[in-house]
PDB file of C-alpha atoms in Angstrom:
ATOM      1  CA  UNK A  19      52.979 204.591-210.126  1.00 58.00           C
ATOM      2  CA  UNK A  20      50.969 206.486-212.717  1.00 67.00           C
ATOM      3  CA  UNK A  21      47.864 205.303-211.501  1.00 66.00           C
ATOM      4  CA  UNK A  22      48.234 206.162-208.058  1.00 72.00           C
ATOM      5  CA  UNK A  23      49.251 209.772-209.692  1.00 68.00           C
ATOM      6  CA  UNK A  24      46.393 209.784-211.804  1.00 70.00           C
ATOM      7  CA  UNK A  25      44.236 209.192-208.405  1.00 68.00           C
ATOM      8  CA  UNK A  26      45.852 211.839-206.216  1.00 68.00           C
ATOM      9  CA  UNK A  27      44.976 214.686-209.276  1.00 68.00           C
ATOM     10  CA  UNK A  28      41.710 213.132-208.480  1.00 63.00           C
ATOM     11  CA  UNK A  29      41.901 211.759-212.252  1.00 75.00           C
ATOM     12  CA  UNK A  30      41.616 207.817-212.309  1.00 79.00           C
ATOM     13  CA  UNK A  31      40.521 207.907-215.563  1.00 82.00           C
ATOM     14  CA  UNK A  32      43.436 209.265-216.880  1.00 81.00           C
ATOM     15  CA  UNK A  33      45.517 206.225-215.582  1.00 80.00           C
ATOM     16  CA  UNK A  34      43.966 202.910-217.493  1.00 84.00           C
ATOM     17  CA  UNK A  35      44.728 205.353-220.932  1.00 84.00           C
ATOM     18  CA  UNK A  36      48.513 206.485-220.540  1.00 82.00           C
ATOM     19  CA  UNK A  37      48.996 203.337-219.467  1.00 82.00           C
ATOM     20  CA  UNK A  38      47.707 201.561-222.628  1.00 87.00           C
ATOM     21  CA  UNK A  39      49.025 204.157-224.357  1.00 86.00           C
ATOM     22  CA  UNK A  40      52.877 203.528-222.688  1.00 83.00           C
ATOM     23  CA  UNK A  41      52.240 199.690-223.366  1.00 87.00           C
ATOM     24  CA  UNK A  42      50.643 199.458-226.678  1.00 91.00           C
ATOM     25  CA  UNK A  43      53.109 202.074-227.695  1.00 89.00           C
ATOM     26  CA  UNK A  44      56.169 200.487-226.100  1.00 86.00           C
ATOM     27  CA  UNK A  45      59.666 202.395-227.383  1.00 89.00           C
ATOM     28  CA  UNK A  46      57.382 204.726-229.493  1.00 89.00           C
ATOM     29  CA  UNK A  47      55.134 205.478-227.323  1.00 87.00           C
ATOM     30  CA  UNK A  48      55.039 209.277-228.036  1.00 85.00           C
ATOM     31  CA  UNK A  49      54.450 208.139-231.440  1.00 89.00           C
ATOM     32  CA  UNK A  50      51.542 205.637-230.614  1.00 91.00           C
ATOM     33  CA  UNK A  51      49.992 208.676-228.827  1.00 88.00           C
ATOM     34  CA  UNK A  52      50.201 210.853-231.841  1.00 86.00           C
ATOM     35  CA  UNK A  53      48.422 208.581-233.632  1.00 90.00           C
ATOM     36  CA  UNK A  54      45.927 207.817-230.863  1.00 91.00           C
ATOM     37  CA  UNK A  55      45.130 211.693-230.320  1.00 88.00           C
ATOM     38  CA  UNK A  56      45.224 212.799-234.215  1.00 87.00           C
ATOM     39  CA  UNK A  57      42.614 209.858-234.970  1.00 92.00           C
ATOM     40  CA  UNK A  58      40.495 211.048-231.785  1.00 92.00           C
ATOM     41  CA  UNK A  59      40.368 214.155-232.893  1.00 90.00           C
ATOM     42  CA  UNK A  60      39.525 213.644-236.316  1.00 92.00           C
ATOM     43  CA  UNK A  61      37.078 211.392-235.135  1.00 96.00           C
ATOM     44  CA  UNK A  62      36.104 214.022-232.923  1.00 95.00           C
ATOM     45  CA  UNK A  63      35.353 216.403-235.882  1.00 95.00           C
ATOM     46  CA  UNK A  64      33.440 213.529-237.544  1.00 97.00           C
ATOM     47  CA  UNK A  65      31.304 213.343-234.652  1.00 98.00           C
ATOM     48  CA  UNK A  66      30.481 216.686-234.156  1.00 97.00           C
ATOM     49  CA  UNK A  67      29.245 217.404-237.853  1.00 98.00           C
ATOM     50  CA  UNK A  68      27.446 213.966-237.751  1.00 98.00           C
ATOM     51  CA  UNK A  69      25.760 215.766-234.248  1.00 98.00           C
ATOM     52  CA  UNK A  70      25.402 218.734-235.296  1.00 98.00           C
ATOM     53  CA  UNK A  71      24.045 217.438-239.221  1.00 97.00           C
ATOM     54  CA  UNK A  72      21.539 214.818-237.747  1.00 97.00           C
ATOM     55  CA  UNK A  73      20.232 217.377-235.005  1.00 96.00           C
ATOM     56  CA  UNK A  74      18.838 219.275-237.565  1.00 95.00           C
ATOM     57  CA  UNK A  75      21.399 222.286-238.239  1.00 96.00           C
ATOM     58  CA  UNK A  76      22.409 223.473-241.612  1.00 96.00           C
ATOM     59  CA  UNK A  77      24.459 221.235-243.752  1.00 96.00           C
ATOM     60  CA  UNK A  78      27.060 224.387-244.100  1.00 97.00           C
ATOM     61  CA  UNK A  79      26.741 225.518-240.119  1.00 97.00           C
ATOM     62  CA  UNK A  80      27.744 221.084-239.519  1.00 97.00           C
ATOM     63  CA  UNK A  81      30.678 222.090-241.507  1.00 97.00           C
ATOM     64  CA  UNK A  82      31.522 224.995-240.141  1.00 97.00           C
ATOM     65  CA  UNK A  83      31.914 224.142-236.709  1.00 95.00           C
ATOM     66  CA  UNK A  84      33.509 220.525-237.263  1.00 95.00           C
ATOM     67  CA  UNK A  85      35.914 222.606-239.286  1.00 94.00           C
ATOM     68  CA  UNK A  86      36.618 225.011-236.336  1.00 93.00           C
ATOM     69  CA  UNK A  87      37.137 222.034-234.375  1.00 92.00           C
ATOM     70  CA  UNK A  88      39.865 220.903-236.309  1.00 90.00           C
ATOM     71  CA  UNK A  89      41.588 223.667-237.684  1.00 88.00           C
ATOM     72  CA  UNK A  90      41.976 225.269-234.398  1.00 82.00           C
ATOM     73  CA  UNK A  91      45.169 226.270-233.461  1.00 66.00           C
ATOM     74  CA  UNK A  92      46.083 224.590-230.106  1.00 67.00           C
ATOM     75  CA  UNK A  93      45.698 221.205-231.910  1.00 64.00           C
ATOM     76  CA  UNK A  94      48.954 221.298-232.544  1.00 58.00           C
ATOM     77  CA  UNK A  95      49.949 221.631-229.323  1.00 60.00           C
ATOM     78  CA  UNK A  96      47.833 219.212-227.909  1.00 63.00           C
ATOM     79  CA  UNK A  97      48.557 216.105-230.365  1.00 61.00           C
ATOM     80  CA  UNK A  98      50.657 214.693-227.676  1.00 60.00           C
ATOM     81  CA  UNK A  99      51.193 211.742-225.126  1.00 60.00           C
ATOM     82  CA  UNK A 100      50.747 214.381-222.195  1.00 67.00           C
ATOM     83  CA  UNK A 101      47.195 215.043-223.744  1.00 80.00           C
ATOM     84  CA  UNK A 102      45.998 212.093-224.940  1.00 86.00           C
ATOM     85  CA  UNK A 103      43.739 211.511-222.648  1.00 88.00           C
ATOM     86  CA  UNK A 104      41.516 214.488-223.233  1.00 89.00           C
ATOM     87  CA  UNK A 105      40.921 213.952-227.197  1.00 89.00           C
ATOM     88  CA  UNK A 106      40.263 210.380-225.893  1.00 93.00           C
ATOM     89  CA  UNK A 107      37.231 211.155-223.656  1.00 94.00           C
ATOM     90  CA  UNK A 108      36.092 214.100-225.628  1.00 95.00           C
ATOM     91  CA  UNK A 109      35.620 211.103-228.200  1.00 96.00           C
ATOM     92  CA  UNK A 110      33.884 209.180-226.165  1.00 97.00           C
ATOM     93  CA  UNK A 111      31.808 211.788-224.537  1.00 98.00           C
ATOM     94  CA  UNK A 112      30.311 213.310-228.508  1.00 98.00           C
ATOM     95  CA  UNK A 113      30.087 209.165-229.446  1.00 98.00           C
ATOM     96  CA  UNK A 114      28.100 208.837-226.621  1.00 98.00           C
ATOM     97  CA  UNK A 115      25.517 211.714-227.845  1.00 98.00           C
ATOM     98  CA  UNK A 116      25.679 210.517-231.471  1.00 98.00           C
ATOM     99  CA  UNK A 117      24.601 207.204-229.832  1.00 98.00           C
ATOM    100  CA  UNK A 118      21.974 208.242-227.317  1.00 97.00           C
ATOM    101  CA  UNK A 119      20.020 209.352-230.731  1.00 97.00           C
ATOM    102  CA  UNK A 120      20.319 206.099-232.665  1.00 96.00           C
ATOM    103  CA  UNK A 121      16.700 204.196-232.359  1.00 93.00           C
ATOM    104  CA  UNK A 122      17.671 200.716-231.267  1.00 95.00           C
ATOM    105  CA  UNK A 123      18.505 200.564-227.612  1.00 95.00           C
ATOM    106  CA  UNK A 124      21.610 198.728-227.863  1.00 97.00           C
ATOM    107  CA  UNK A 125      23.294 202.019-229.027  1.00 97.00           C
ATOM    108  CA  UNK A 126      21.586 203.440-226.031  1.00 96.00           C
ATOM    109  CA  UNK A 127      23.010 201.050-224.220  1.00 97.00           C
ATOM    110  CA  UNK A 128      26.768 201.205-225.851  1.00 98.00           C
ATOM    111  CA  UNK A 129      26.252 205.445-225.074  1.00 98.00           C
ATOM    112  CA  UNK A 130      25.980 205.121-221.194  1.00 98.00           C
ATOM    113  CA  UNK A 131      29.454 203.630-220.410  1.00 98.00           C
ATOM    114  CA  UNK A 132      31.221 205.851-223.196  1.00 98.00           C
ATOM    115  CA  UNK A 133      29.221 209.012-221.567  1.00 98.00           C
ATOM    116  CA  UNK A 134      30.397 208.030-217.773  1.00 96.00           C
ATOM    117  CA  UNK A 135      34.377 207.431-219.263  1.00 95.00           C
ATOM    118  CA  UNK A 136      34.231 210.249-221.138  1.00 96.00           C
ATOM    119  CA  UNK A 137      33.439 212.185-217.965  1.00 95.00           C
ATOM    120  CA  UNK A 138      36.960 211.283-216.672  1.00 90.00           C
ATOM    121  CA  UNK A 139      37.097 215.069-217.904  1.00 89.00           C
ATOM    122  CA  UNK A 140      33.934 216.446-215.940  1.00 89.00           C
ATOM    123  CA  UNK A 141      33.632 219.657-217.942  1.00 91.00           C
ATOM    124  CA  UNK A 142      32.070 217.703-220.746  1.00 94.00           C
ATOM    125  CA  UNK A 143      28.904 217.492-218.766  1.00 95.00           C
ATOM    126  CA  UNK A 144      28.634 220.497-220.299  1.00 95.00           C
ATOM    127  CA  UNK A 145      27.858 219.319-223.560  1.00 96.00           C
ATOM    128  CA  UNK A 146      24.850 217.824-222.161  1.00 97.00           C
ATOM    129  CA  UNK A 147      22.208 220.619-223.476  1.00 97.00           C
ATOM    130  CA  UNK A 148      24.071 219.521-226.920  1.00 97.00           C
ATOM    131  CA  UNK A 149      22.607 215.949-226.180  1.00 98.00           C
ATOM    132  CA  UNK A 150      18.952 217.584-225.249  1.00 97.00           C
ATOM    133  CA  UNK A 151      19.271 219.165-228.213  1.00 98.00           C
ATOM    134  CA  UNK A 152      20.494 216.732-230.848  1.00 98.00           C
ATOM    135  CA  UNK A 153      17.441 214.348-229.058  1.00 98.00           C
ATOM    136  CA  UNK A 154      15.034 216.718-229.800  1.00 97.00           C
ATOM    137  CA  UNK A 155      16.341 217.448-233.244  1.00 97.00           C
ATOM    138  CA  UNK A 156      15.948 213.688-233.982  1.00 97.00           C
ATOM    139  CA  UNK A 157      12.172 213.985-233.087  1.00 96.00           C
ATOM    140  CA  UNK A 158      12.168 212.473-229.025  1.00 97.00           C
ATOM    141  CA  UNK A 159       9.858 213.821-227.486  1.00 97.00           C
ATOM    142  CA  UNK A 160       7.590 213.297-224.134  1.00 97.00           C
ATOM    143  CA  UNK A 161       8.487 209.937-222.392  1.00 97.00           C
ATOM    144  CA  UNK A 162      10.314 209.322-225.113  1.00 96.00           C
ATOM    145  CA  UNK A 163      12.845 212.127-224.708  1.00 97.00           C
ATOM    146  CA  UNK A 164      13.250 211.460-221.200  1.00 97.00           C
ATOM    147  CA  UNK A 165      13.980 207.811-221.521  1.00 97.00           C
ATOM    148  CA  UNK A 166      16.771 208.864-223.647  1.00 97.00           C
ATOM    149  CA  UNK A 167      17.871 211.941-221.422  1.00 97.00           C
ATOM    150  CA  UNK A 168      17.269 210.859-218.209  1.00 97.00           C
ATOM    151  CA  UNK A 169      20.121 208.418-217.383  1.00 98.00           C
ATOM    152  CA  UNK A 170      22.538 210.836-218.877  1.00 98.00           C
ATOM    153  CA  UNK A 171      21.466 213.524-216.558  1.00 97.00           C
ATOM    154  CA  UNK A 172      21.684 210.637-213.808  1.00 98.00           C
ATOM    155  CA  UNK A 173      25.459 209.957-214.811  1.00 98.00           C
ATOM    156  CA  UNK A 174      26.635 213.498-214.361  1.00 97.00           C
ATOM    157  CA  UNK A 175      24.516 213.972-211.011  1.00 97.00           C
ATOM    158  CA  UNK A 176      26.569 210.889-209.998  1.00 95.00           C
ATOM    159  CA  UNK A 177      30.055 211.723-211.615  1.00 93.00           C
ATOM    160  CA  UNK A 178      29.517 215.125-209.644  1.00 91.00           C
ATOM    161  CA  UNK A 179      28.883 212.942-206.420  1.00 93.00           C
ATOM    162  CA  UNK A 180      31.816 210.953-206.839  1.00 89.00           C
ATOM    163  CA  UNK A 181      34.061 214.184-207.670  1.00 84.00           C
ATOM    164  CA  UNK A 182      33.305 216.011-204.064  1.00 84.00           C
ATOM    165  CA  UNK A 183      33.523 212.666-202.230  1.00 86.00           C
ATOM    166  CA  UNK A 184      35.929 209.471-203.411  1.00 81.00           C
ATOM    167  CA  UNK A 185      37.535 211.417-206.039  1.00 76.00           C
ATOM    168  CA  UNK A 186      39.084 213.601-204.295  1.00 71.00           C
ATOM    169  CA  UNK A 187      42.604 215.617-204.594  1.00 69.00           C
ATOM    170  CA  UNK A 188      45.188 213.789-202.168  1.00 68.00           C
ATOM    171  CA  UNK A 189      49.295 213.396-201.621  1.00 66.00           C
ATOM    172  CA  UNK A 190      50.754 215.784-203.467  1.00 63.00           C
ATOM    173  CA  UNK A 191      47.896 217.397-204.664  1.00 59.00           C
ATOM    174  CA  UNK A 192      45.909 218.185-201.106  1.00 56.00           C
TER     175      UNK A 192
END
């Protein structure tokens, strides 16, 4: 039942995690998804001074905005099994730019899938000038920037596809 919910919001993404998160977490499951969101989003933080740090900013401006990140104040309102989801793919969305910057092309390969899950919230395409930018910071250029950018870009064009055509709102939600 909450995956056929999670497909008339026009969400399927959303399903496969509250459902782990209900299963894994069995009578606690609230708890489990405490835990699950408070280590995504510290992870989260991680990321995005590791980002920010390797694409050339200032070792203080890293720090400053990882610490925005997670001091801000609707954390605490978000550390919860409703949300879950979101700290989830926002993880998976900044691993996938710390990975698309790694040399060896198994991270590169390891970055697609985590960039097309982590678009189960399409606003993070968003982020993507942060991936030009941390590329480009870690000295891609030419063909070799747009072997790295390229199938990003091609993963949003076709998460946008599928949003306007199969994924769309049905049920209750038309």
């Amino acid at each position: 039942a909450l995956q056929e919910y999670a497909w008339q919001m026009a969400h399927p993404i959303y399903g496969p995690i509250l459902n782990s998160v209900l299963a894994l977490g069995g009578d606690s499951a609230g708890r489990f998804a405490r835990a699950v969101s408070l280590t995504s989003h510290l992870g989260n933080g991680w990321l995005i001074w590791t980002i920010f740090r390797r694409g050339g900013a200032s070792p203080a401006f890293a720090a400053m905005l990882s610490a925005f990140f997670l001091l801000a104040p609707f954390v605490a309102i978000r550390i919860s099994l409703a949300h879950v989801q979101y700290d989830f793919l926002l993880l998976l969305y900044l691993l996938s730019i710390w990975l698309s910057g790694l040399a060896r092309l198994r991270y590169l390969a390891l970055a697609l899938p985590a960039a097309f899950i982590g678009l189960g919230i399409e606003l993070l395409a968003a982020l993507e000038p942060l991936r030009w930018w941390y590329l480009y910071g870690r000295g891609y250029r030419g063909r070799a920037f747009i072997f790295r950018a390229a199938p990003f870009l091609a993963i949003v064009l076709a998460v946008a596809l599928l949003r306007i055509t199969l994924m769309a709102t049905y049920g209750d939600y038309a």
